[in-house]
Amino acid sequence: MSSLYLHIPFCEHKCIYCDFYSIAPKENPEHDNALRERFLSSLKHEITMRSEEDRFHSSYETIFFGGGTPSLLSPSTIDEILNLLSRSFHIRTDAEVTLETNPGTVDLETLKAFRSAGVNRISMGIQSFHDDDLKFLSRIHSSLEAKECVRNAYEAGFENVSFDLIFALPSQTRERWEANLQQAMELHPTHISCYSLIVEPNTPLYRMVESKQVILLNTEDDAALYEYTIECLTSHGYEQYEVSNFAKPGFKSRHNSNYWNHSNYLGFGPSAHSYWNGLRWWNISNVVGYSERLEQRLLPVVGEERLTPQQLVEEEIFLGLRSEGINVAGFQSRHQRDVMNDHRSTFEALLDQQMMVFDGEKLRLTPKGYMVCDEICASLQ
Amino acid sequence: MKNIRNFCIVAHIDHGKSTLADRLLETTETIASRDMTKQVLDDMELEQERGITIKLHAIQMKYKARDKQEYILNLIDTPGHVDFSYEVSRSLAACEGAILVVDATQGVEAQTISNLYLAIDAGLEIIPFINKIDLPSAKTMIDTVKHQVMDLVGCTEDEILMGSAKSGLGTDEVLEAIVKRISPPKDNPDAPLRALIFDSVFDEYRGAVAYVRVFDGTIKEKDQIKFFSTGKQFQAEDIGILEMQRQRTGALSAGDVGYIIANVKDVHDTKVGDTITSVDRPAAEPLPGYKEVKPMVFSGMYPSNSDDFAELRDALEKLKINDAALLFEPETSLALGFGFRCGFLGLLHMEIIRERLEREYNQALINTVPNVEYRVTKMNKEVLLVDNPAFMPTPGEIEKVEEPFIKAQIIAPPEYIGPIMKLCMDRRGVHKNTTYLSPERADIHYELPLAEIIFDFYDKLKSLSRGYASLDYDFLEYRESELVKLDILLNGEPVDALSTIVHRVKSYEWGRKLCSKLRELIPRQMFEVAIQAAIGSKVIARETISAMRKNVLAKCYGGDISRKRKLLEKQKEGKKRMKQVGRVEIPQEAFLAVLSMED
């Protein structure tokens, strides 16, 4: 099963920690509007061009609007794009259609309209229920607005709502994070993503850390918060199905799971990545450059890599270990290799230490294993 | 022959030996001054960086003296470090005279004395040269230094030359003194051939090139020659003298210094100190003084990546041709796999070899803690030489263990005597006597276990005396000591490459420090790691490295996967540089933890 991703590179404001490609408005609103229109028509071009390639005639089960802030687009624009996608590709009727939504960018009416356009899952960038955290993260919304937005989403008919939360903020205490999780769960989302704050190069946060304006939480406390997160959410009926992702039964993100299953996906928009049967390529990370190419009927691809058999194996292992495990039989049939045998001594030690479990079908990490997932992956030589 | 002068320059490190050599080459126009790189004799990159002469070289100069005659001056360079005293002695044996350089601002130092004694033992005429007299600080010192030199050499004040190698002041006087005061070779051109190898280098195309001083007879190209120590025979193919490059002359006679190429392929056949004679008319006796060089310090050298074993062996073979003192033989460590136990003259020698392997041969190495060679007598009276702590017999099998002692000479201003004596006492030293070269210079004699000075003794000595103390030492004898083998266990498994041999009295402290140092050096792992120090089955110290708490990147979506894979590949590369013992990954520097232990 395959997936479609659309990268909408516009934000009202760039948050200090974010390194996804997006642009915030400049002084001249007319210019900004023109840029947006130009992007939308290019996006449609790209969709059409790709749909003309036979190799992408597949059945698609998920669509994901990411960014940037895709909820800044009008419902009618989302509707147009979804219609175009339906005409261009075979989209399953039960497809998961996610829209990343930031509180403070949508009201009830807009949400209703998104729902009517075919969006059936909202991934909400809440990040924190503490206003001072939101201020630090330079988010545009308040805690109150976030809660209202969630209620509006329900009222608009969304049954599948996911929250993004960030922990390990500077000097964050266990109590403050606990309160965040508590307030989140009181709103009954079907899915919660909890990310430990990452300092990405080329972000304002990076420079603030470099200049010691911001002191990051130490690893020990970060680890304790993460441990607590897993404990708290799993005991409240959220299953951990990836390092940072938790879902109520039946509400795992099918789109994200496809990334981790090494399934095929097509990405549209600037900076979007695509993966198709061992080939990966990515688009230019510049909205003007993106449009210019498409206006000349050129694909905006700026890089690609063909994975070697060894790289395929490596990716499948680390993606599997990050998420729901490695299916031993499936691995054997895809790669003619016995993954257990290849890494016997490491896996045995992990099983012995309860960092990994084997249910007869899958080798998967336990919460204790997720904590040191990268260390485990790096030690598989 | 009466116009040949063979000489060398001896000095304490940094007293200006190489600078003086440069001035002599310039003044005799052996090299144009515009071609001078500073200190041309030290042509290895490493030598230039460290400012010390490691390998010997020789060069011929032509000098028109004030008596209007032309002289051939052969300058034979000598290494300037205590590790290389045998090589120094062979260079000296090739000469009739030596210039003793003493820094006017520093005075006589330990190596001034040791090198001077070597030169006197070799029967050389000594020409003292007080250097750096143009430095402002020389003024107050110069009379003292003169008296030190007069006492030491037993010369008159008039016999002392003075100048500045840096500016060239006094260089002419030095050249005249070489001609007038050093006697020409008294060798016999008619006797059977005897040529002393004082150095050899390996030429990729020509094989081993022996640098020789001919004492008796003559050697021509096509002659059949024989090496005394091995009895092996070769045909001389290319013979000549040493100028800035090799100059082919076809023959060398008694008194000459030059090179011989004889298609010698085996790297071990041109040993420093060996004598070359002719097959047709062999000499009855070799020249005196040859000895198999005995390494004093041993260490395991292992390729970081075990696939590189053969490459490391080739690199060591190549280094050995230039370095008769380097010994190595294959050994196996449970922790490190296949590698070599290498023998060195001293710690500096070891560092040089390691650096050359890394830089010139691009080898990634794991070096184990250096140790001395122990003489172990077992209960059954069998005597073993143990150069690797891993092979020390169990305590029950041992009747006694003996270790090498050295006699050390330390020269320092008297105000540092206290701290120096404390340092020596900490290192199990036995004080012999203290005399005064002058009121400002104490000459302290100690007997010390070699094992106690090979690590950081010299650095400590230098720092506690603010650089004023100098050290020289010589092997004395083997002495019985109460020594025990200290093992390190990681998660219960002994790591043979981390075993050390220490004095029983120090073993607890040593074990504690080593465990705590290893705790610093070994990174956190997925699992808890217990570090234990044990003597036999008795654990004497323990540290724990708690398990890594968290190492996982929060996000990995469609656009992150390639980046994530590359990151993991990089981490895997990093892990490959570590050695795995059981489940524990040990970084390379941990194998030298002992060297960075704090007191």
XYZ file of N, CA, C and O in Angstrom, chain B residues 389-535:
588
model
N 52.751 -8.530 30.526
C 52.133 -8.887 31.810
C 51.152 -10.049 31.693
O 50.975 -10.814 32.639
N 50.537 -10.178 30.521
C 49.550 -11.250 30.356
C 50.188 -12.623 30.540
O 49.513 -13.588 30.888
N 51.495 -12.697 30.305
C 52.155 -13.999 30.383
C 52.841 -14.255 31.713
O 53.596 -15.200 31.865
N 52.610 -13.394 32.679
C 53.186 -13.612 34.007
C 52.559 -14.881 34.603
O 51.345 -15.042 34.596
N 53.385 -15.797 35.113
C 52.811 -17.011 35.711
C 51.943 -16.660 36.929
O 52.037 -15.554 37.462
N 51.134 -17.592 37.358
C 50.271 -17.328 38.518
C 51.142 -17.232 39.775
O 52.227 -17.815 39.829
N 50.666 -16.481 40.792
C 51.491 -16.251 41.985
C 52.029 -17.556 42.590
O 53.179 -17.603 43.049
N 51.248 -18.608 42.567
C 51.674 -19.866 43.161
C 52.879 -20.504 42.485
O 53.627 -21.263 43.101
N 53.074 -20.180 41.216
C 54.181 -20.798 40.478
C 55.490 -20.049 40.657
O 56.543 -20.528 40.242
N 55.400 -18.854 41.227
C 56.559 -17.960 41.198
C 57.384 -18.048 42.462
O 56.855 -17.945 43.573
N 58.703 -18.225 42.297
C 59.592 -18.142 43.435
C 60.018 -16.688 43.644
O 59.931 -16.148 44.719
N 60.494 -16.065 42.549
C 60.830 -14.645 42.674
C 60.717 -13.941 41.324
O 60.793 -14.578 40.271
N 60.525 -12.632 41.421
C 60.469 -11.809 40.211
C 61.538 -10.732 40.341
O 61.650 -10.076 41.387
N 62.322 -10.581 39.285
C 63.327 -9.517 39.284
C 62.981 -8.512 38.197
O 62.427 -8.865 37.160
N 63.342 -7.266 38.463
C 63.051 -6.227 37.470
C 64.308 -5.413 37.214
O 65.197 -5.347 38.062
N 64.390 -4.789 36.039
C 65.581 -4.013 35.711
C 65.648 -2.728 36.534
O 64.645 -2.037 36.696
N 66.825 -2.452 37.062
C 67.100 -1.187 37.726
C 68.048 -0.372 36.854
O 68.847 -0.926 36.111
N 67.920 0.923 36.974
C 68.828 1.793 36.233
C 69.560 2.688 37.223
O 69.106 2.875 38.355
N 70.713 3.207 36.802
C 71.294 4.283 37.609
C 70.975 5.588 36.893
O 71.193 5.721 35.691
N 70.408 6.476 37.665
C 69.950 7.732 37.079
C 70.813 8.862 37.589
O 71.231 8.870 38.751
N 71.096 9.780 36.688
C 71.845 10.969 37.074
C 70.939 12.163 36.796
O 70.445 12.338 35.677
N 70.698 12.940 37.816
C 69.836 14.106 37.654
C 70.647 15.342 38.013
O 71.266 15.392 39.084
N 70.657 16.293 37.111
C 71.375 17.533 37.404
C 70.352 18.647 37.504
O 69.507 18.806 36.616
N 70.409 19.386 38.619
C 69.395 20.408 38.851
C 69.910 21.449 39.814
O 70.818 21.177 40.599
N 69.314 22.623 39.778
C 69.661 23.627 40.795
C 69.311 23.086 42.183
O 68.304 22.387 42.329
N 70.114 23.399 43.197
C 69.943 22.797 44.528
C 68.563 23.025 45.129
O 68.093 22.198 45.904
N 67.886 24.134 44.777
C 66.588 24.380 45.432
C 65.542 23.316 45.072
O 64.508 23.224 45.715
N 65.814 22.523 44.046
C 64.841 21.489 43.678
C 65.193 20.110 44.233
O 64.514 19.138 43.958
N 66.260 20.029 44.996
C 66.688 18.718 45.498
C 65.568 18.040 46.293
O 65.298 16.855 46.117
N 64.880 18.822 47.152
C 63.815 18.258 47.979
C 62.746 17.555 47.164
O 62.529 16.351 47.299
N 62.077 18.329 46.281
C 61.039 17.707 45.453
C 61.556 16.542 44.585
O 60.853 15.547 44.406
N 62.785 16.657 44.103
C 63.325 15.578 43.269
C 63.498 14.311 44.097
O 63.154 13.216 43.668
N 63.992 14.485 45.319
C 64.185 13.310 46.166
C 62.855 12.688 46.543
O 62.722 11.472 46.618
N 61.850 13.531 46.717
C 60.526 12.989 47.037
C 59.996 12.185 45.848
O 59.474 11.086 46.006
N 60.164 12.746 44.664
C 59.713 12.043 43.459
C 60.419 10.691 43.342
O 59.782 9.653 43.112
N 61.735 10.693 43.537
C 62.491 9.449 43.408
C 62.074 8.437 44.475
O 62.018 7.238 44.213
N 61.764 8.938 45.669
C 61.346 8.043 46.734
C 60.001 7.406 46.395
O 59.801 6.220 46.565
N 59.087 8.243 45.866
C 57.783 7.721 45.439
C 57.956 6.636 44.389
O 57.120 5.761 44.245
N 59.000 6.758 43.633
C 59.224 5.790 42.558
C 60.169 4.675 42.993
O 60.860 4.085 42.173
N 60.260 4.449 44.254
C 61.062 3.369 44.816
C 62.550 3.529 44.541
O 63.274 2.554 44.343
N 63.013 4.759 44.489
C 64.417 5.004 44.194
C 65.307 4.829 45.412
O 64.865 4.979 46.552
N 66.575 4.487 45.176
C 67.566 4.390 46.239
C 68.596 5.490 45.994
O 69.231 5.519 44.940
N 68.727 6.393 46.961
C 69.648 7.511 46.779
C 71.089 7.025 46.925
O 71.419 6.306 47.845
N 71.948 7.389 45.990
C 73.350 6.976 46.072
C 74.200 8.131 46.594
O 74.820 8.021 47.633
N 74.214 9.223 45.885
C 74.941 10.379 46.410
C 74.551 11.640 45.661
O 73.941 11.568 44.596
N 74.891 12.762 46.261
C 74.654 14.045 45.604
C 75.955 14.845 45.691
O 76.536 14.968 46.767
N 76.422 15.316 44.558
C 77.602 16.169 44.567
C 77.243 17.483 43.886
O 76.140 17.624 43.361
N 78.177 18.420 43.902
C 77.901 19.711 43.277
C 78.888 19.965 42.159
O 80.099 19.933 42.376
N 78.360 20.206 40.946
C 79.230 20.573 39.835
C 79.680 22.011 40.029
O 80.752 22.415 39.627
N 78.810 22.787 40.615
C 79.077 24.166 40.983
C 78.036 24.474 42.036
O 77.116 23.677 42.241
N 78.148 25.619 42.707
C 77.138 25.892 43.742
C 75.716 25.893 43.188
O 74.764 25.655 43.910
N 75.576 26.141 41.909
C 74.225 26.221 41.333
C 73.764 24.906 40.733
O 72.669 24.821 40.183
N 74.639 23.899 40.721
C 74.255 22.668 40.030
C 74.563 21.445 40.863
O 75.720 21.096 41.043
N 73.476 20.814 41.321
C 73.641 19.580 42.070
C 73.588 18.401 41.102
O 72.848 18.422 40.127
N 74.383 17.391 41.405
C 74.452 16.194 40.564
C 73.986 15.036 41.441
O 74.704 14.596 42.344
N 72.743 14.615 41.208
C 72.092 13.672 42.120
C 72.092 12.285 41.482
O 71.693 12.134 40.321
N 72.519 11.293 42.244
C 72.547 9.931 41.704
C 71.566 9.019 42.433
O 71.547 8.995 43.659
N 70.775 8.326 41.670
C 69.772 7.418 42.221
C 69.824 6.077 41.509
O 70.220 6.016 40.336
N 69.402 5.057 42.202
C 69.101 3.793 41.532
C 67.592 3.615 41.566
O 66.981 3.738 42.626
N 67.027 3.356 40.417
C 65.560 3.325 40.315
C 65.126 2.128 39.481
O 65.820 1.730 38.546
N 63.947 1.583 39.801
C 63.405 0.557 38.902
C 63.030 1.225 37.574
O 62.398 2.267 37.572
N 63.440 0.621 36.480
C 63.134 1.204 35.174
C 61.630 1.389 34.985
O 61.167 2.380 34.436
N 60.866 0.418 35.503
C 59.413 0.470 35.330
C 58.827 1.762 35.901
O 57.798 2.237 35.451
N 59.507 2.322 36.909
C 58.965 3.502 37.571
C 59.265 4.791 36.806
O 58.720 5.834 37.117
N 60.184 4.725 35.878
C 60.490 5.975 35.179
C 59.998 5.986 33.734
O 60.042 7.001 33.068
N 59.507 4.848 33.254
C 59.155 4.869 31.835
C 57.862 5.628 31.539
O 57.644 6.028 30.420
N 57.029 5.829 32.511
C 55.788 6.530 32.188
C 55.952 8.040 32.147
O 56.104 8.633 31.120
N 55.949 8.629 33.321
C 55.865 10.090 33.344
C 56.929 10.712 34.217
O 56.863 11.870 34.567
N 57.927 9.903 34.574
C 58.957 10.396 35.482
C 59.617 11.667 34.939
O 59.775 12.663 35.633
N 59.973 11.611 33.657
C 60.697 12.729 33.062
C 59.831 13.997 33.057
O 60.297 15.083 33.398
N 58.547 13.830 32.690
C 57.637 14.982 32.690
C 57.504 15.577 34.084
O 57.513 16.789 34.267
N 57.373 14.680 35.067
C 57.229 15.128 36.456
C 58.489 15.885 36.890
O 58.410 16.937 37.504
N 59.619 15.299 36.548
C 60.891 15.907 36.920
C 60.997 17.309 36.332
O 61.372 18.265 36.996
N 60.626 17.406 35.071
C 60.703 18.692 34.385
C 59.767 19.700 35.035
O 60.117 20.858 35.227
N 58.547 19.257 35.376
C 57.583 20.236 35.860
C 57.915 20.654 37.289
O 57.794 21.817 37.633
N 58.377 19.711 38.121
C 58.663 20.129 39.500
C 59.910 21.003 39.584
O 60.122 21.716 40.564
N 60.757 20.957 38.540
C 61.966 21.786 38.569
C 61.857 22.953 37.597
O 62.845 23.567 37.248
N 60.649 23.217 37.144
C 60.397 24.275 36.159
C 61.302 24.135 34.939
O 61.782 25.117 34.384
N 61.568 22.894 34.592
C 62.352 22.657 33.383
C 63.852 22.638 33.599
O 64.610 22.353 32.681
N 64.307 22.923 34.842
C 65.755 23.045 35.055
C 66.465 21.705 35.232
O 67.653 21.606 34.966
N 65.748 20.693 35.695
C 66.429 19.418 35.956
C 66.620 18.650 34.654
O 65.778 18.687 33.763
N 67.748 17.967 34.536
C 67.945 17.111 33.380
C 68.270 15.701 33.860
O 68.744 15.514 34.981
N 67.979 14.748 33.007
C 68.059 13.342 33.425
C 68.852 12.539 32.417
O 68.720 12.716 31.206
N 69.652 11.640 32.938
C 70.258 10.640 32.081
C 70.263 9.330 32.862
O 70.308 9.344 34.091
N 70.163 8.211 32.144
C 70.184 6.952 32.876
C 70.794 5.834 32.056
O 70.903 5.924 30.844
N 71.151 4.797 32.774
C 71.833 3.674 32.177
C 71.366 2.416 32.890
O 71.135 2.445 34.096
N 71.286 1.331 32.158
C 70.896 0.073 32.788
C 71.908 -0.317 33.851
O 73.115 -0.191 33.647
N 71.417 -0.809 34.978
C 72.305 -1.205 36.069
C 72.304 -2.716 36.221
O 73.283 -3.389 35.909
N 71.193 -3.261 36.686
C 71.128 -4.710 36.918
C 69.686 -5.121 37.194
O 68.821 -4.274 37.392
N 69.460 -6.427 37.219
C 68.162 -6.951 37.636
C 68.172 -7.126 39.142
O 69.164 -7.568 39.716
N 67.071 -6.722 39.773
C 66.962 -6.876 41.223
C 65.612 -7.462 41.576
O 64.609 -7.133 40.943
N 65.646 -8.259 42.624
C 64.391 -8.869 43.055
C 63.477 -7.809 43.666
O 63.929 -6.951 44.421
N 62.192 -7.860 43.319
C 61.226 -6.933 43.899
C 59.931 -7.676 44.175
O 59.661 -8.708 43.569
N 59.139 -7.100 45.062
C 57.848 -7.723 45.357
C 56.815 -7.229 44.364
O 56.146 -6.218 44.574
N 56.727 -7.937 43.269
C 55.871 -7.482 42.175
C 54.673 -8.400 42.032
O 54.774 -9.609 42.217
N 53.540 -7.799 41.689
C 52.345 -8.605 41.468
C 51.705 -8.189 40.143
O 51.910 -7.081 39.662
N 50.948 -9.127 39.612
C 50.226 -8.825 38.385
C 48.827 -8.352 38.741
O 48.122 -8.999 39.506
N 48.486 -7.205 38.202
C 47.168 -6.631 38.464
C 46.318 -6.797 37.209
O 46.691 -6.330 36.133
N 45.212 -7.506 37.358
C 44.332 -7.727 36.206
C 43.149 -6.788 36.253
O 42.709 -6.376 37.326
N 42.635 -6.470 35.086
C 41.408 -5.677 34.999
C 40.322 -6.566 34.396
O 40.540 -7.227 33.379
N 39.172 -6.577 35.080
C 38.049 -7.359 34.582
C 36.910 -6.419 34.208
O 36.589 -5.497 34.959
N 36.329 -6.647 33.053
C 35.149 -5.888 32.656
C 33.975 -6.850 32.621
O 34.019 -7.847 31.908
N 32.968 -6.559 33.428
C 31.842 -7.473 33.597
C 32.320 -8.902 33.845
O 31.815 -9.861 33.275
N 33.358 -9.011 34.672
C 33.833 -10.323 35.095
C 34.826 -10.963 34.153
O 35.438 -11.979 34.487
N 34.997 -10.393 32.957
C 35.946 -10.999 32.021
C 37.276 -10.261 32.061
O 37.319 -9.048 31.882
N 38.378 -10.993 32.288
C 39.672 -10.326 32.311
C 40.041 -9.802 30.926
O 39.787 -10.458 29.923
N 40.600 -8.606 30.893
C 41.035 -8.020 29.625
C 42.553 -8.065 29.629
O 43.201 -7.258 30.280
N 43.104 -9.049 28.931
C 44.546 -9.296 29.056
C 45.381 -8.067 28.718
O 46.400 -7.805 29.335
N 44.912 -7.292 27.752
C 45.701 -6.140 27.308
C 45.735 -5.030 28.360
O 46.458 -4.056 28.218
N 44.940 -5.141 29.413
C 44.948 -4.108 30.462
C 45.704 -4.552 31.716
O 45.777 -3.821 32.689
N 46.260 -5.763 31.684
C 47.024 -6.231 32.845
C 48.327 -5.447 32.985
O 48.937 -5.076 31.991
N 48.711 -5.198 34.228
C 49.982 -4.516 34.464
C 50.691 -5.218 35.613
O 50.077 -5.952 36.391
N 51.994 -4.969 35.701
C 52.749 -5.530 36.812
C 53.176 -4.359 37.690
O 53.742 -3.378 37.198
N 52.835 -4.456 38.972
C 53.112 -3.341 39.882
C 53.699 -3.860 41.186
O 53.587 -5.045 41.508
N 54.310 -2.961 41.908
C 54.855 -3.331 43.209
C 53.707 -3.552 44.185
O 52.722 -2.821 44.169
N 53.848 -4.591 45.014
C 52.741 -4.958 45.902
C 52.269 -3.777 46.742
O 51.071 -3.538 46.871
N 53.205 -3.007 47.267
C 52.852 -1.888 48.143
C 51.964 -0.875 47.423
O 51.108 -0.234 48.011
N 52.174 -0.760 46.124
C 51.426 0.251 45.381
C 50.171 -0.307 44.723
O 49.435 0.433 44.078
N 49.983 -1.619 44.862
C 48.981 -2.255 44.010
C 47.556 -1.778 44.295
O 46.766 -1.612 43.372
N 47.217 -1.520 45.577
C 45.843 -1.118 45.891
C 45.526 0.242 45.308
O 44.505 0.452 44.673
N 46.463 1.148 45.537
C 46.269 2.495 45.045
C 46.197 2.492 43.515
O 45.347 3.134 42.898
N 47.094 1.733 42.939
C 47.179 1.611 41.487
C 45.851 1.071 40.920
O 45.290 1.616 39.978
N 45.354 0.022 41.547
C 44.111 -0.604 41.102
C 42.952 0.374 41.184
O 42.129 0.474 40.275
N 42.919 1.127 42.269
C 41.832 2.080 42.458
C 41.880 3.180 41.392
O 40.878 3.526 40.779
N 43.078 3.682 41.177
C 43.217 4.763 40.193
C 42.917 4.283 38.780
O 42.303 4.993 37.994
N 43.380 3.075 38.500
C 43.182 2.557 37.149
C 41.695 2.342 36.881
O 41.178 2.700 35.829
N 40.984 1.791 37.869
C 39.544 1.580 37.699
C 38.847 2.924 37.483
O 37.971 3.045 36.628
N 39.237 3.924 38.254
C 38.503 5.182 38.130
C 38.849 5.869 36.808
O 38.011 6.518 36.195
N 40.095 5.695 36.363
C 40.453 6.262 35.052
C 39.679 5.552 33.929
O 39.182 6.202 33.007
N 39.573 4.256 34.048
C 38.842 3.510 33.013
C 37.372 3.911 33.004
O 36.731 3.971 31.961
N 36.848 4.199 34.188
C 35.464 4.647 34.263
C 35.268 5.931 33.469
O 34.243 6.140 32.839
N 36.284 6.792 33.517
C 36.207 8.027 32.728
C 36.316 7.759 31.239
O 35.686 8.425 30.430
N 37.164 6.811 30.885
C 37.514 6.637 29.475
C 36.539 5.744 28.708
O 36.404 5.863 27.500
N 35.903 4.827 29.414
C 34.970 3.940 28.716
C 33.597 4.608 28.706
O 33.075 4.964 29.760
N 33.037 4.810 27.530
C 31.749 5.504 27.489
C 30.629 4.610 28.013
O 30.783 3.390 28.078
N 29.531 5.258 28.370
C 28.359 4.483 28.794
C 27.916 3.568 27.673
O 27.985 3.925 26.502
N 27.438 2.404 28.050
C 27.021 1.425 27.059
C 25.550 1.078 27.298
O 24.953 1.541 28.246
N 25.055 0.213 26.429
C 23.661 -0.195 26.583
C 23.421 -0.879 27.922
O 22.347 -0.829 28.483
N 24.465 -1.574 28.390
C 24.345 -2.307 29.642
C 25.324 -1.744 30.664
O 26.319 -1.129 30.314
N 25.039 -2.004 31.917
C 25.951 -1.592 32.975
C 27.292 -2.311 32.824
O 27.326 -3.467 32.416
N 28.368 -1.624 33.118
C 29.680 -2.259 33.024
C 30.366 -2.188 34.387
O 30.499 -1.109 34.965
N 30.783 -3.346 34.889
C 31.534 -3.381 36.137
C 33.010 -3.450 35.800
O 33.432 -4.265 34.988
N 33.782 -2.539 36.407
C 35.232 -2.553 36.212
C 35.852 -3.021 37.518
O 35.587 -2.445 38.573
N 36.652 -4.062 37.452
C 37.281 -4.559 38.675
C 38.781 -4.680 38.470
O 39.237 -5.051 37.386
N 39.517 -4.396 39.531
C 40.948 -4.672 39.522
C 41.180 -5.840 40.458
O 40.603 -5.890 41.548
N 41.968 -6.801 40.043
C 42.155 -7.995 40.862
C 43.615 -8.433 40.842
O 44.315 -8.287 39.849
N 44.050 -8.953 42.001
C 45.342 -9.629 42.059
C 45.010 -11.090 42.286
O 44.399 -11.441 43.288
